[in-house]
Amino acid sequence: MSPPPAVPDGRRPTLADVAARAGVSTALVSIVMRGVTGASAATRERVLQAAKEIGYRPDSRARLLRSNRTYLIGVQFEIQEPFHTDLVERLYAAAESAGYQLALSAVAAGRSERQAVESLLGDRCEALVLLGPRAPAGRLAELAALLPVVSVARRLRPAVPGVRVVRTADDEGARQAVDHLVSLGHRDILHIDGGRAPGAAERRRGYRTAMNDHGLADRVRVLPGGLTEQDGATAARAILDAAPWPSAVLAFNDACATGLLGAFFRAGVSVPGEFSVVGFDDSRVARLPHVDLTTVAQDIPRIAELAVAAVTVRLEGGEPRTGEDVVAPRLVVRGTTAPR
Amino acid sequence: MSPPPAVPDGRRPTLADVAARAGVSTALVSIVMRGVTGASAATRERVLQAAKEIGYRPDSRARLLRSNRTYLIGVQFEIQEPFHTDLVERLYAAAESAGYQLALSAVAAGRSERQAVESLLGDRCEALVLLGPRAPAGRLAELAALLPVVSVARRLRPAVPGVRVVRTADDEGARQAVDHLVSLGHRDILHIDGGRAPGAAERRRGYRTAMNDHGLADRVRVLPGGLTEQDGATAARAILDAAPWPSAVLAFNDACATGLLGAFFRAGVSVPGEFSVVGFDDSRVARLPHVDLTTVAQDIPRIAELAVAAVTVRLEGGEPRTGEDVVAPRLVVRGTTAPR
DNA sequence: GCCGGCATCTAGAACGTTCTAGATGGCTGC
DNA sequence: GCAGCCATCTAGAACGTTCTAGATGCCGGC
């Protein structure tokens, strides 16, 4: 059934065990295991056979301790945030093709950003990819003094030295949404914002600017919101309670839009009949057939690639580039928007 | 702004650097850093000060390499599965209060279970918590021969030696759902199953048994489904196409139920007017105000605790217990079920 | 004045790997 | 037959920590 005990006592097999069995030095086993040149085909074969027989598995901790490089990229993400989990999925691919590995550290209820980052630093990550970090700029600067850091989805103004930013052009996304709604004949377009969430300020500004550009400055209306369904539902009640109603709503993100849709639905007002609704992110929920949300898509594969590139370039000896990679958003028109 | 370079050259500060600065041995610094007894209060103070000044941070790899214990629990999970991410959140808490740390390894598009587990083993995890593993029993047995393994949400029949199972009583959950629907007057209750997904066989069986117990054996109808919204939507079309219609549907999970609801909604059939729908998991989506899905809740905090307990007991010298912890489910009645 | 015991501290090995430097041996070219 | 070279292999140090064993100094009790 299960293989026989690998080594006499309970220890996990090491290089030395393989070396003893194959009758070679540990250094040679190391060479074979890493697949570098320096061993004859015959020896290579013999060593691999011995390793297989005793169930040898390299100890990555010892390996990384010895080599000066770890090729580890630490990722801080919020485990309950669909946008983050989508991103993590793509980061795996991007890191692998750049020859790096990912170390995940989640921010969750009872696990702060600080804890998440400390754990990554203790693991000797060579760089940090922070998804929507909330930490103050001073803290990010401290980290950037230690290792390459990229902030994904959170813009930093003023720029923090050494921290690269990769983000969607949130203002442009908001503008696209407003343009779309205006082209459908809407004029009273309300924005439910994201408060202090990363990207919220830019989306708010993009909305305002677009409204101005369409000569609708006097119709600008921003309602405090947030990034959860609950925030959307709360905003919905505020909208319905306060006449006059807008004819369209741009929500901070898809979750917020979904909460809004739910509350509208329960209140018996029809979407897109009485209200047009636009979300942001193009998350999985937006694509559900019965949500079918018009939304501003973020280019997640591209963001993942740029984030990995930002840190690897620097790790490979490139200059620390403080600055931004701004990725274009793309409006996806679905069933929650209609002509007024 | 940012702190001065910690150590003359670019190296990251080590115990030796702290020791040199504080004028003590590295062994003593180690003692102070771990917070164990063996240093006077005055020295302790001085060492901590020195460490802080040069920005010392313990290297967890070196630490774990040297100590025979790593206190690391490896977690394999599917990053796109809400049930899994909920569980991970609780696992952090459970592990911490047991004195262990978590190492996360995601299964994602392009990253197989095998890769996820290999990475955890390389990190020297002392135990593995596998969320809904798909690996064949033989593979699990191999792993169990190496270290404590717990399979969450996937039942193993026949039992795999050394692998502990923690799962919801899926059959009981399905029975609760059927009981509820029958008590509302439904008789034609259809089940959309989960195919080969972990737990699917048990839910199917629970559904069948409950139908039998209510004398509805001739009304049993199982439709092949799956665990995504897409599967639910596909099933919905199959249901609507084939008369006679059932009056109630028990879906494999909430995602499947959500897809079903969406398709019903688009087809203009009303829920719970024409169909009652029950999901499984009580995931976040089920609680959305406009989904408001009646569903069978899994007790996630309890499952997380039991999973951690299962491995820690064994790590602390307990006997390897092949067997199961079965957690009771709980029906949550919301808005998608109504009297027939 | 001596001894035992405690608190505090330290030297040096150990963990499992990679890296540096060098040894060995066979082949080529003259 | 010999120098030179390449391919192959090895010894031993190194990575940053913890652990074992023991050293040192101080105190109280006889």
mmCIF file with all atom_site columns, C-alpha atoms in Angstrom, chain A residues 2-3 12 57-62 64-65 72 77 79-80 85-86 88-89 92 96 104-106 108-111 115 118 121-124 141-142 145-146 229 233 258-259 261-263 265-266 284-285 288-292, chain B residues 2-3 12 57-62 64-65 72 77 79-80 85-86 88-89 92 96 104-106 108-111 115 118 121-124 141-142 145-146 229 233 258-259 261-263 265-266 284-285 288-292:
data_model
loop_
_atom_site.group_PDB
_atom_site.id
_atom_site.type_symbol
_atom_site.label_atom_id
_atom_site.label_alt_id
_atom_site.label_comp_id
_atom_site.label_asym_id
_atom_site.label_entity_id
_atom_site.label_seq_id
_atom_site.pdbx_PDB_ins_code
_atom_site.Cartn_x
_atom_site.Cartn_y
_atom_site.Cartn_z
_atom_site.occupancy
_atom_site.B_iso_or_equiv
_atom_site.pdbx_formal_charge
_atom_site.auth_seq_id
_atom_site.auth_comp_id
_atom_site.auth_asym_id
_atom_site.auth_atom_id
_atom_site.pdbx_PDB_model_num
ATOM 1   C CA . SER A 1 2   ? 1.847   2.973  1.303   1.00 0.00 ? 2   SER A CA 1
ATOM 2   C CA . PRO A 1 3   ? 5.591   3.022  0.677   1.00 0.00 ? 3   PRO A CA 1
ATOM 3   C CA . ARG A 1 12  ? 12.623  12.805 6.732   1.00 0.00 ? 12  ARG A CA 1
ATOM 4   C CA . ARG A 1 57  ? 12.040  15.677 -1.143  1.00 0.00 ? 57  ARG A CA 1
ATOM 5   C CA . PRO A 1 58  ? 14.189  18.804 -1.045  1.00 0.00 ? 58  PRO A CA 1
ATOM 6   C CA . ASP A 1 59  ? 13.762  20.973 2.034   1.00 0.00 ? 59  ASP A CA 1
ATOM 7   C CA . SER A 1 60  ? 12.953  24.350 0.603   1.00 0.00 ? 60  SER A CA 1
ATOM 8   C CA . ARG A 1 61  ? 13.816  26.103 3.853   1.00 0.00 ? 61  ARG A CA 1
ATOM 9   C CA . ALA A 1 62  ? 17.334  24.781 3.931   1.00 0.00 ? 62  ALA A CA 1
ATOM 10  C CA . LEU A 1 64  ? 16.544  29.011 0.525   1.00 0.00 ? 64  LEU A CA 1
ATOM 11  C CA . LEU A 1 65  ? 18.625  29.558 3.619   1.00 0.00 ? 65  LEU A CA 1
ATOM 12  C CA . LEU A 1 72  ? 9.901   34.170 -3.493  1.00 0.00 ? 72  LEU A CA 1
ATOM 13  C CA . PHE A 1 77  ? -4.468  39.796 -0.201  1.00 0.00 ? 77  PHE A CA 1
ATOM 14  C CA . ILE A 1 79  ? -9.327  36.417 1.299   1.00 0.00 ? 79  ILE A CA 1
ATOM 15  C CA . GLN A 1 80  ? -12.932 37.562 1.113   1.00 0.00 ? 80  GLN A CA 1
ATOM 16  C CA . THR A 1 85  ? -8.656  36.041 -5.340  1.00 0.00 ? 85  THR A CA 1
ATOM 17  C CA . ASP A 1 86  ? -9.008  36.481 -9.093  1.00 0.00 ? 86  ASP A CA 1
ATOM 18  C CA . VAL A 1 88  ? -3.959  35.765 -6.945  1.00 0.00 ? 88  VAL A CA 1
ATOM 19  C CA . GLU A 1 89  ? -4.914  33.144 -9.492  1.00 0.00 ? 89  GLU A CA 1
ATOM 20  C CA . TYR A 1 92  ? 0.604   32.366 -9.758  1.00 0.00 ? 92  TYR A CA 1
ATOM 21  C CA . GLU A 1 96  ? 5.896   31.050 -12.496 1.00 0.00 ? 96  GLU A CA 1
ATOM 22  C CA . LEU A 1 104 ? 0.453   33.817 0.120   1.00 0.00 ? 104 LEU A CA 1
ATOM 23  C CA . SER A 1 105 ? -0.537  35.683 3.234   1.00 0.00 ? 105 SER A CA 1
ATOM 24  C CA . ALA A 1 106 ? -4.166  36.498 3.758   1.00 0.00 ? 106 ALA A CA 1
ATOM 25  C CA . ALA A 1 108 ? -8.853  38.115 7.231   1.00 0.00 ? 108 ALA A CA 1
ATOM 26  C CA . ALA A 1 109 ? -11.027 38.769 10.237  1.00 0.00 ? 109 ALA A CA 1
ATOM 27  C CA . GLY A 1 110 ? -8.559  38.696 13.122  1.00 0.00 ? 110 GLY A CA 1
ATOM 28  C CA . ARG A 1 111 ? -5.490  38.824 10.880  1.00 0.00 ? 111 ARG A CA 1
ATOM 29  C CA . GLN A 1 115 ? 0.568   40.348 10.673  1.00 0.00 ? 115 GLN A CA 1
ATOM 30  C CA . GLU A 1 118 ? 5.426   40.339 9.005   1.00 0.00 ? 118 GLU A CA 1
ATOM 31  C CA . LEU A 1 121 ? 9.105   39.161 5.673   1.00 0.00 ? 121 LEU A CA 1
ATOM 32  C CA . GLY A 1 122 ? 9.973   36.358 8.059   1.00 0.00 ? 122 GLY A CA 1
ATOM 33  C CA . ASP A 1 123 ? 9.742   33.968 5.133   1.00 0.00 ? 123 ASP A CA 1
ATOM 34  C CA . ARG A 1 124 ? 12.444  35.974 3.378   1.00 0.00 ? 124 ARG A CA 1
ATOM 35  C CA . ALA A 1 141 ? 8.000   53.589 2.716   1.00 0.00 ? 141 ALA A CA 1
ATOM 36  C CA . GLU A 1 142 ? 9.575   51.576 5.501   1.00 0.00 ? 142 GLU A CA 1
ATOM 37  C CA . ALA A 1 145 ? 13.445  50.555 2.117   1.00 0.00 ? 145 ALA A CA 1
ATOM 38  C CA . LEU A 1 146 ? 13.796  46.836 2.759   1.00 0.00 ? 146 LEU A CA 1
ATOM 39  C CA . GLU A 1 229 ? -23.368 44.233 -0.538  1.00 0.00 ? 229 GLU A CA 1
ATOM 40  C CA . ALA A 1 233 ? -28.390 47.878 0.157   1.00 0.00 ? 233 ALA A CA 1
ATOM 41  C CA . THR A 1 258 ? -25.334 43.724 -6.247  1.00 0.00 ? 258 THR A CA 1
ATOM 42  C CA . GLY A 1 259 ? -26.564 44.839 -2.846  1.00 0.00 ? 259 GLY A CA 1
ATOM 43  C CA . LEU A 1 261 ? -29.932 45.560 -7.092  1.00 0.00 ? 261 LEU A CA 1
ATOM 44  C CA . GLY A 1 262 ? -31.192 43.296 -4.333  1.00 0.00 ? 262 GLY A CA 1
ATOM 45  C CA . ALA A 1 263 ? -32.722 46.122 -2.379  1.00 0.00 ? 263 ALA A CA 1
ATOM 46  C CA . PHE A 1 265 ? -35.685 44.222 -6.368  1.00 0.00 ? 265 PHE A CA 1
ATOM 47  C CA . ARG A 1 266 ? -37.258 43.778 -2.948  1.00 0.00 ? 266 ARG A CA 1
ATOM 48  C CA . ARG A 1 284 ? -17.777 36.631 -11.121 1.00 0.00 ? 284 ARG A CA 1
ATOM 49  C CA . VAL A 1 285 ? -20.966 37.842 -9.536  1.00 0.00 ? 285 VAL A CA 1
ATOM 50  C CA . LEU A 1 288 ? -24.131 35.526 -13.102 1.00 0.00 ? 288 LEU A CA 1
ATOM 51  C CA . PRO A 1 289 ? -27.012 35.160 -15.519 1.00 0.00 ? 289 PRO A CA 1
ATOM 52  C CA . HIS A 1 290 ? -29.566 36.643 -13.164 1.00 0.00 ? 290 HIS A CA 1
ATOM 53  C CA . VAL A 1 291 ? -27.373 39.518 -12.058 1.00 0.00 ? 291 VAL A CA 1
ATOM 54  C CA . ASP A 1 292 ? -26.089 40.265 -15.556 1.00 0.00 ? 292 ASP A CA 1
ATOM 55  C CA . SER B 1 2   ? 12.813  55.832 6.000   1.00 0.00 ? 2   SER B CA 1
ATOM 56  C CA . PRO B 1 3   ? 15.199  54.343 8.551   1.00 0.00 ? 3   PRO B CA 1
ATOM 57  C CA . ARG B 1 12  ? 19.629  41.805 6.160   1.00 0.00 ? 12  ARG B CA 1
ATOM 58  C CA . ARG B 1 57  ? 13.765  40.431 12.030  1.00 0.00 ? 57  ARG B CA 1
ATOM 59  C CA . PRO B 1 58  ? 14.137  36.720 12.714  1.00 0.00 ? 58  PRO B CA 1
ATOM 60  C CA . ASP B 1 59  ? 14.599  34.530 9.651   1.00 0.00 ? 59  ASP B CA 1
ATOM 61  C CA . SER B 1 60  ? 11.841  31.985 9.974   1.00 0.00 ? 60  SER B CA 1
ATOM 62  C CA . ARG B 1 61  ? 13.531  29.639 7.504   1.00 0.00 ? 61  ARG B CA 1
ATOM 63  C CA . ALA B 1 62  ? 16.702  29.386 9.528   1.00 0.00 ? 62  ALA B CA 1
ATOM 64  C CA . LEU B 1 64  ? 12.539  26.304 11.384  1.00 0.00 ? 64  LEU B CA 1
ATOM 65  C CA . LEU B 1 65  ? 15.516  24.581 9.864   1.00 0.00 ? 65  LEU B CA 1
ATOM 66  C CA . LEU B 1 72  ? 3.334   24.840 10.431  1.00 0.00 ? 72  LEU B CA 1
ATOM 67  C CA . PHE B 1 77  ? -7.716  25.164 -0.838  1.00 0.00 ? 77  PHE B CA 1
ATOM 68  C CA . ILE B 1 79  ? -9.089  29.979 -4.277  1.00 0.00 ? 79  ILE B CA 1
ATOM 69  C CA . GLN B 1 80  ? -12.292 30.433 -6.237  1.00 0.00 ? 80  GLN B CA 1
ATOM 70  C CA . THR B 1 85  ? -12.062 30.891 1.620   1.00 0.00 ? 85  THR B CA 1
ATOM 71  C CA . ASP B 1 86  ? -14.550 31.116 4.493   1.00 0.00 ? 86  ASP B CA 1
ATOM 72  C CA . VAL B 1 88  ? -9.391  29.463 5.554   1.00 0.00 ? 88  VAL B CA 1
ATOM 73  C CA . GLU B 1 89  ? -10.407 32.542 7.480   1.00 0.00 ? 89  GLU B CA 1
ATOM 74  C CA . TYR B 1 92  ? -6.189  31.051 10.822  1.00 0.00 ? 92  TYR B CA 1
ATOM 75  C CA . GLU B 1 96  ? -3.245  30.431 16.134  1.00 0.00 ? 96  GLU B CA 1
ATOM 76  C CA . LEU B 1 104 ? -1.487  28.543 2.337   1.00 0.00 ? 104 LEU B CA 1
ATOM 77  C CA . SER B 1 105 ? -1.276  26.852 -1.013  1.00 0.00 ? 105 SER B CA 1
ATOM 78  C CA . ALA B 1 106 ? -4.003  27.512 -3.531  1.00 0.00 ? 106 ALA B CA 1
ATOM 79  C CA . ALA B 1 108 ? -6.194  27.513 -9.161  1.00 0.00 ? 108 ALA B CA 1
ATOM 80  C CA . ALA B 1 109 ? -6.422  27.418 -12.913 1.00 0.00 ? 109 ALA B CA 1
ATOM 81  C CA . GLY B 1 110 ? -3.024  26.095 -13.958 1.00 0.00 ? 110 GLY B CA 1
ATOM 82  C CA . ARG B 1 111 ? -2.045  25.006 -10.455 1.00 0.00 ? 111 ARG B CA 1
ATOM 83  C CA . GLN B 1 115 ? 1.663   21.242 -7.167  1.00 0.00 ? 115 GLN B CA 1
ATOM 84  C CA . GLU B 1 118 ? 4.332   19.485 -3.145  1.00 0.00 ? 118 GLU B CA 1
ATOM 85  C CA . LEU B 1 121 ? 5.687   19.493 1.786   1.00 0.00 ? 121 LEU B CA 1
ATOM 86  C CA . GLY B 1 122 ? 8.749   21.381 0.621   1.00 0.00 ? 122 GLY B CA 1
ATOM 87  C CA . ASP B 1 123 ? 7.970   24.019 3.218   1.00 0.00 ? 123 ASP B CA 1
ATOM 88  C CA . ARG B 1 124 ? 8.188   21.334 5.905   1.00 0.00 ? 124 ARG B CA 1
ATOM 89  C CA . ALA B 1 141 ? -2.563  7.253  1.789   1.00 0.00 ? 141 ALA B CA 1
ATOM 90  C CA . GLU B 1 142 ? 0.933   8.094  0.571   1.00 0.00 ? 142 GLU B CA 1
ATOM 91  C CA . ALA B 1 145 ? 2.341   7.858  5.615   1.00 0.00 ? 145 ALA B CA 1
ATOM 92  C CA . LEU B 1 146 ? 4.444   11.020 5.765   1.00 0.00 ? 146 LEU B CA 1
ATOM 93  C CA . GLU B 1 229 ? -23.579 28.780 -11.455 1.00 0.00 ? 229 GLU B CA 1
ATOM 94  C CA . ALA B 1 233 ? -28.368 27.438 -15.230 1.00 0.00 ? 233 ALA B CA 1
ATOM 95  C CA . THR B 1 258 ? -27.912 30.792 -7.730  1.00 0.00 ? 258 THR B CA 1
ATOM 96  C CA . GLY B 1 259 ? -27.433 29.822 -11.362 1.00 0.00 ? 259 GLY B CA 1
ATOM 97  C CA . LEU B 1 261 ? -32.486 31.108 -9.778  1.00 0.00 ? 261 LEU B CA 1
ATOM 98  C CA . GLY B 1 262 ? -30.982 33.304 -12.450 1.00 0.00 ? 262 GLY B CA 1
ATOM 99  C CA . ALA B 1 263 ? -32.195 31.109 -15.265 1.00 0.00 ? 263 ALA B CA 1
ATOM 100 C CA . PHE B 1 265 ? -35.785 34.567 -13.343 1.00 0.00 ? 265 PHE B CA 1
ATOM 101 C CA . ARG B 1 266 ? -34.895 35.157 -16.973 1.00 0.00 ? 266 ARG B CA 1
ATOM 102 C CA . ARG B 1 284 ? -22.148 34.775 1.344   1.00 0.00 ? 284 ARG B CA 1
ATOM 103 C CA . VAL B 1 285 ? -24.143 34.797 -1.852  1.00 0.00 ? 285 VAL B CA 1
ATOM 104 C CA . LEU B 1 288 ? -27.454 38.618 -0.319  1.00 0.00 ? 288 LEU B CA 1
ATOM 105 C CA . PRO B 1 289 ? -30.730 40.416 0.181   1.00 0.00 ? 289 PRO B CA 1
ATOM 106 C CA . HIS B 1 290 ? -31.938 39.820 -3.349  1.00 0.00 ? 290 HIS B CA 1
ATOM 107 C CA . VAL B 1 291 ? -30.884 36.191 -3.463  1.00 0.00 ? 291 VAL B CA 1
ATOM 108 C CA . ASP B 1 292 ? -32.159 35.437 0.038   1.00 0.00 ? 292 ASP B CA 1
#
